[in-house]
mmCIF file of C-alpha atoms in Angstrom:
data_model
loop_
_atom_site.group_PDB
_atom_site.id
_atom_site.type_symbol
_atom_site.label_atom_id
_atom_site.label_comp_id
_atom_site.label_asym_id
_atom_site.label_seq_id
_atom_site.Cartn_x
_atom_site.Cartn_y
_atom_site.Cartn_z
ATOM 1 C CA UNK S 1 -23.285 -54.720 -56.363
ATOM 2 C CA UNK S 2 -23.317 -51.832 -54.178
ATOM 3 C CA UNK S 3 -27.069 -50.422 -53.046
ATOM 4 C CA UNK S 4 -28.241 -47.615 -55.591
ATOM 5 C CA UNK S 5 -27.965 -44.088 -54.300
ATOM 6 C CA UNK S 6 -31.016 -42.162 -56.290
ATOM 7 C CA UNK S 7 -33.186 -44.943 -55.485
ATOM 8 C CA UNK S 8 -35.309 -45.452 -52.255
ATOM 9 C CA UNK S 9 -36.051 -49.220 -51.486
ATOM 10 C CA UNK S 10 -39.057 -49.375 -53.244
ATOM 11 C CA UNK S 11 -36.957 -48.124 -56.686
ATOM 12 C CA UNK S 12 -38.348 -44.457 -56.308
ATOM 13 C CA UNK S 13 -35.861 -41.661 -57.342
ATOM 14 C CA UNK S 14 -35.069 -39.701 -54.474
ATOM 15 C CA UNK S 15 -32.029 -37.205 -54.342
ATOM 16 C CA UNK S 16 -29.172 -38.257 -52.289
ATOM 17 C CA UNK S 17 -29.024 -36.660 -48.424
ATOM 18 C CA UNK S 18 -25.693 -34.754 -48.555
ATOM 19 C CA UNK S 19 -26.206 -33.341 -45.124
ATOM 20 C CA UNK S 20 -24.288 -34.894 -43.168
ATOM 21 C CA UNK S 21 -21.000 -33.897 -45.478
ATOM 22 C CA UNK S 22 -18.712 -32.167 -44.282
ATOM 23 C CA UNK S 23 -17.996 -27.943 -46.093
ATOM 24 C CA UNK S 24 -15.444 -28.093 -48.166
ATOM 25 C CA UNK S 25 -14.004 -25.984 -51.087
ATOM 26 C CA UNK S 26 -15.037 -27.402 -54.123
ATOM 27 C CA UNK S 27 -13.415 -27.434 -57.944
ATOM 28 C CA UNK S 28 -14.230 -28.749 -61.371
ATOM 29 C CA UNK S 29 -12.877 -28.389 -64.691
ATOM 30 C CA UNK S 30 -14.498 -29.248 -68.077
ATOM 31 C CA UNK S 31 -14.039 -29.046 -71.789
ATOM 32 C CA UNK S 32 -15.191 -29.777 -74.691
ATOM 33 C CA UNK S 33 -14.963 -29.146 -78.450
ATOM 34 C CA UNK S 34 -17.304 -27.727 -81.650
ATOM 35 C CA UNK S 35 -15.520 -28.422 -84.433
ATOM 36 C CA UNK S 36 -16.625 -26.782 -87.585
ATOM 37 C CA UNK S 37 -15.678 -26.077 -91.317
ATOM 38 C CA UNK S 38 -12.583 -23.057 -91.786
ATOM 39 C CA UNK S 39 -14.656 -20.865 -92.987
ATOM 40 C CA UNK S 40 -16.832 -21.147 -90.562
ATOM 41 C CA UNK S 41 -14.355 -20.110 -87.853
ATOM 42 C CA UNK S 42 -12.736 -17.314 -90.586
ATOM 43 C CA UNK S 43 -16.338 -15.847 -90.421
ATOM 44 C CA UNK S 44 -16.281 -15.533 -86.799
ATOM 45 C CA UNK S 45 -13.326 -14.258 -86.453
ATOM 46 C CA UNK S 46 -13.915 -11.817 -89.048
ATOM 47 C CA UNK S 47 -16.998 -10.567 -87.316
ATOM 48 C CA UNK S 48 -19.041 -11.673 -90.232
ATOM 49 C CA UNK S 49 -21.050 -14.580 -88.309
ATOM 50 C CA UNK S 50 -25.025 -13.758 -88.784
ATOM 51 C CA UNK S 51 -26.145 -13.629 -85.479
ATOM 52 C CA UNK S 52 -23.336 -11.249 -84.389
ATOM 53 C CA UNK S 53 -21.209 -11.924 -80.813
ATOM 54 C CA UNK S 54 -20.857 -15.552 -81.173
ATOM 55 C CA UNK S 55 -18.046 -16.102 -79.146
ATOM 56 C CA UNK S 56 -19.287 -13.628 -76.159
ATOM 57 C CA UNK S 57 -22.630 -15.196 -76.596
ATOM 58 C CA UNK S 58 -21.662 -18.780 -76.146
ATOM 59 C CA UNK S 59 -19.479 -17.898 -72.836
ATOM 60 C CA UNK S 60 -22.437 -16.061 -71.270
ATOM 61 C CA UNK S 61 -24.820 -18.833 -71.792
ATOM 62 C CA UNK S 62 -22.187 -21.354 -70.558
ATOM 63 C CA UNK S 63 -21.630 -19.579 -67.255
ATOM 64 C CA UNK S 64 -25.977 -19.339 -67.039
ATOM 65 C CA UNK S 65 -26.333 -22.743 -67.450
ATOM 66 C CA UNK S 66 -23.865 -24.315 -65.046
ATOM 67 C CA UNK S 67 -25.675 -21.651 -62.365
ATOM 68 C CA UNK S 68 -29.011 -23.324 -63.485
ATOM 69 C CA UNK S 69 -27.846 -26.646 -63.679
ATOM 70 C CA UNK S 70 -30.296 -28.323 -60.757
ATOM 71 C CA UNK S 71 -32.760 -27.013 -62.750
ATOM 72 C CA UNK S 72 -31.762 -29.414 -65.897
ATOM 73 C CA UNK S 73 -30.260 -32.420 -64.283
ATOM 74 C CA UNK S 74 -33.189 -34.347 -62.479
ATOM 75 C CA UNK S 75 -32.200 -35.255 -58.720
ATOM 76 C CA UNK S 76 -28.739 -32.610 -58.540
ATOM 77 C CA UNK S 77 -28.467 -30.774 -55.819
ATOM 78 C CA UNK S 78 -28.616 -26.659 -56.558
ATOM 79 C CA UNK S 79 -25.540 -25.383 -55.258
ATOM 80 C CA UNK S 80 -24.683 -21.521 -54.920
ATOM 81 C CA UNK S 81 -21.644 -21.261 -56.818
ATOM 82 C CA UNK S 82 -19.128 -18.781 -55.782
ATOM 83 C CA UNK S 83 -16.919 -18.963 -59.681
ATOM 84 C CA UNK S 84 -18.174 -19.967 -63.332
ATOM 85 C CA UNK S 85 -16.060 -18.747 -65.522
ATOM 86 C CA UNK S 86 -16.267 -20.306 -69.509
ATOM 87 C CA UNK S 87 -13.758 -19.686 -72.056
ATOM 88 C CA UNK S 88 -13.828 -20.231 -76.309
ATOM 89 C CA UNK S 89 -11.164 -20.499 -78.101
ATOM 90 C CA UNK S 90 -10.957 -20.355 -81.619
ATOM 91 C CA UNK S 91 -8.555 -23.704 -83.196
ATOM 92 C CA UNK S 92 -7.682 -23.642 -86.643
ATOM 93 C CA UNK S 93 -6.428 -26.753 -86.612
ATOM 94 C CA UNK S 94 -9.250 -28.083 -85.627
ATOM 95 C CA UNK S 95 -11.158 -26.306 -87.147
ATOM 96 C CA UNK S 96 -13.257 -25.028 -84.441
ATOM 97 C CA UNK S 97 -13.614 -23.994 -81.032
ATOM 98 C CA UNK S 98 -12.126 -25.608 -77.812
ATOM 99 C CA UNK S 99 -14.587 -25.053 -74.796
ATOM 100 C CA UNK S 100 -13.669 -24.751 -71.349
ATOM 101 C CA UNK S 101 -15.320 -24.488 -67.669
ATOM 102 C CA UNK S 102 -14.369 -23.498 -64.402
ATOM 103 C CA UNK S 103 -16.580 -23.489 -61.565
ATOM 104 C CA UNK S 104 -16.118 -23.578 -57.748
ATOM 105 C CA UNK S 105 -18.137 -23.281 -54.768
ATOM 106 C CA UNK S 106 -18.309 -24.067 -51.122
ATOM 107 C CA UNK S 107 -20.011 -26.991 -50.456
ATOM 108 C CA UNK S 108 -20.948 -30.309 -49.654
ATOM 109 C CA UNK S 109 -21.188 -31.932 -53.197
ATOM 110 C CA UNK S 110 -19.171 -31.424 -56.072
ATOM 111 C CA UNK S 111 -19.372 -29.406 -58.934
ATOM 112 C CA UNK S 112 -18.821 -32.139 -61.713
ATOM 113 C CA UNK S 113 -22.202 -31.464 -63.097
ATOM 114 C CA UNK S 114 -22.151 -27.577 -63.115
ATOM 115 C CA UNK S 115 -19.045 -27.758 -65.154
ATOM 116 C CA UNK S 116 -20.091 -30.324 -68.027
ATOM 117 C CA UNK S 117 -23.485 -28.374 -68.066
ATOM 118 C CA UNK S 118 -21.933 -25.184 -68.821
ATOM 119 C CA UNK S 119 -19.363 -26.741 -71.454
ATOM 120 C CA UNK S 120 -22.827 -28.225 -73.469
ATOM 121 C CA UNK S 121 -24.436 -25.267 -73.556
ATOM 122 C CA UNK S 122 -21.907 -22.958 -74.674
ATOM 123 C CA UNK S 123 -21.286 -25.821 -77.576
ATOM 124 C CA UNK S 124 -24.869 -26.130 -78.204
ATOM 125 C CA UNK S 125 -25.114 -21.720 -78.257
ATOM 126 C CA UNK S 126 -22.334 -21.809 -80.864
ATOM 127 C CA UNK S 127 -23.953 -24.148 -82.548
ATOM 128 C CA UNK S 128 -27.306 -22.534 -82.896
ATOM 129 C CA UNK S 129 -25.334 -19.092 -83.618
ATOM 130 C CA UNK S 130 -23.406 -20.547 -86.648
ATOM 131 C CA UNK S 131 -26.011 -23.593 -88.095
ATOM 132 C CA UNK S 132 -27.792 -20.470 -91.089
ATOM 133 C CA UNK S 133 -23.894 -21.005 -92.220
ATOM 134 C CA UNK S 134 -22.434 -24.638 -90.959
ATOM 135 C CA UNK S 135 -24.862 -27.626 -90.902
ATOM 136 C CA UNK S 136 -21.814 -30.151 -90.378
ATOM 137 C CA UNK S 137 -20.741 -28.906 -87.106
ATOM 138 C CA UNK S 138 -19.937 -31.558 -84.401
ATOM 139 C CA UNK S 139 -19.858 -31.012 -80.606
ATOM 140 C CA UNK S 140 -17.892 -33.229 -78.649
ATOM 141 C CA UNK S 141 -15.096 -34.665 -76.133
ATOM 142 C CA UNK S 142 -17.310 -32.774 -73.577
ATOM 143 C CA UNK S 143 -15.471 -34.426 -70.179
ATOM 144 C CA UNK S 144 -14.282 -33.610 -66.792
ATOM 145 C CA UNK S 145 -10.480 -32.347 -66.942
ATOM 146 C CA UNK S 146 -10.068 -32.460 -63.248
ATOM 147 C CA UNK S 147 -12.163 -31.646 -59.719
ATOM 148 C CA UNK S 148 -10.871 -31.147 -56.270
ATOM 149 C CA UNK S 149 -12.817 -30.772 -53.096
ATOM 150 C CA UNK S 150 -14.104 -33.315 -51.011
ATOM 151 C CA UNK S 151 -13.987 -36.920 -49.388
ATOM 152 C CA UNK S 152 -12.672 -38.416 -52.847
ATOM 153 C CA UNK S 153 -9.942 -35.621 -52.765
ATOM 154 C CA UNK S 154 -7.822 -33.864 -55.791
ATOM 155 C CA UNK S 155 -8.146 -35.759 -59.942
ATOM 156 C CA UNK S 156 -6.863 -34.947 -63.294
ATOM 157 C CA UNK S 157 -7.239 -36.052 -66.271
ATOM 158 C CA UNK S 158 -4.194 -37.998 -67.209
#
């Protein structure tokens, strides 16, 4: 087994020493899914949801997130990211809402993280936006789609 990389070697977390890494232009995609009943999505669509901009809402709070991520995920490093952009799209055939995240910087770790962060919490802001109407609402499939940057190069999701 290979040694442990948040742990010190007396079993201590410790966050990994990225400084010797070399600058490079970094890339990740995520997505994710909150599917929900059809008239759920009709009253969104509509403009009828309770707590108003659902959609703009949920984007906005995506994109905060992924910048606060170091904040939330013990031992990541905080990185100053130079794109977060997070996208909703309504699905009827879902029904629901398909959840996407783009984020980039220039750096010497990846943006993995940042990405899946944002995803969650634009599920989880739809979620709280639409529960006074929808208590069965899932979130999930929240996964990487595809990251470049770095000594492990370019991957997609196949």
């Amino acid at each position: 087994m290979s040694k442990l990389t948040h742990l010190d070697e007396h079993g201590r977390a410790r966050m990994v020493d990225v400084s010797g890494k070399e600058t490079t232009a970094r890339i990740a995609r995520a997505s994710g899914l909150l599917i929900c009943k059809a008239e759920t999505l009709a009253a969104v669509r509509e403009g009828r949801a309770p707590k108003g901009a659902v959609v703009l809402t949920a984007e906005l709070a995506g994109i905060m997130a992924g910048k606060r991520t170091a904040d939330l995920i013990p031992l990541c490093h905080p990185l100053p990211l130079t794109k977060a952009v997070v996208t909703i799209e309504m699905d009827d055939a879902l029904p629901g809402f398909r959840v996407t995240a783009e984020v980039r910087t220039q750096g010497v770790t990846g943006v993995e993280m940042e990405a899946l962060t944002a995803v969650s919490v634009a599920c989880l802001t739809l979620f709280d936006m639409l529960k006074a109407i929808d208590r069965e609402m899932e979130i999930g499939c929240i996964r990487i789609e595809a990251k470049s940057g770095g000594k492990s190069g370019d991957w997609t999701r196949s």
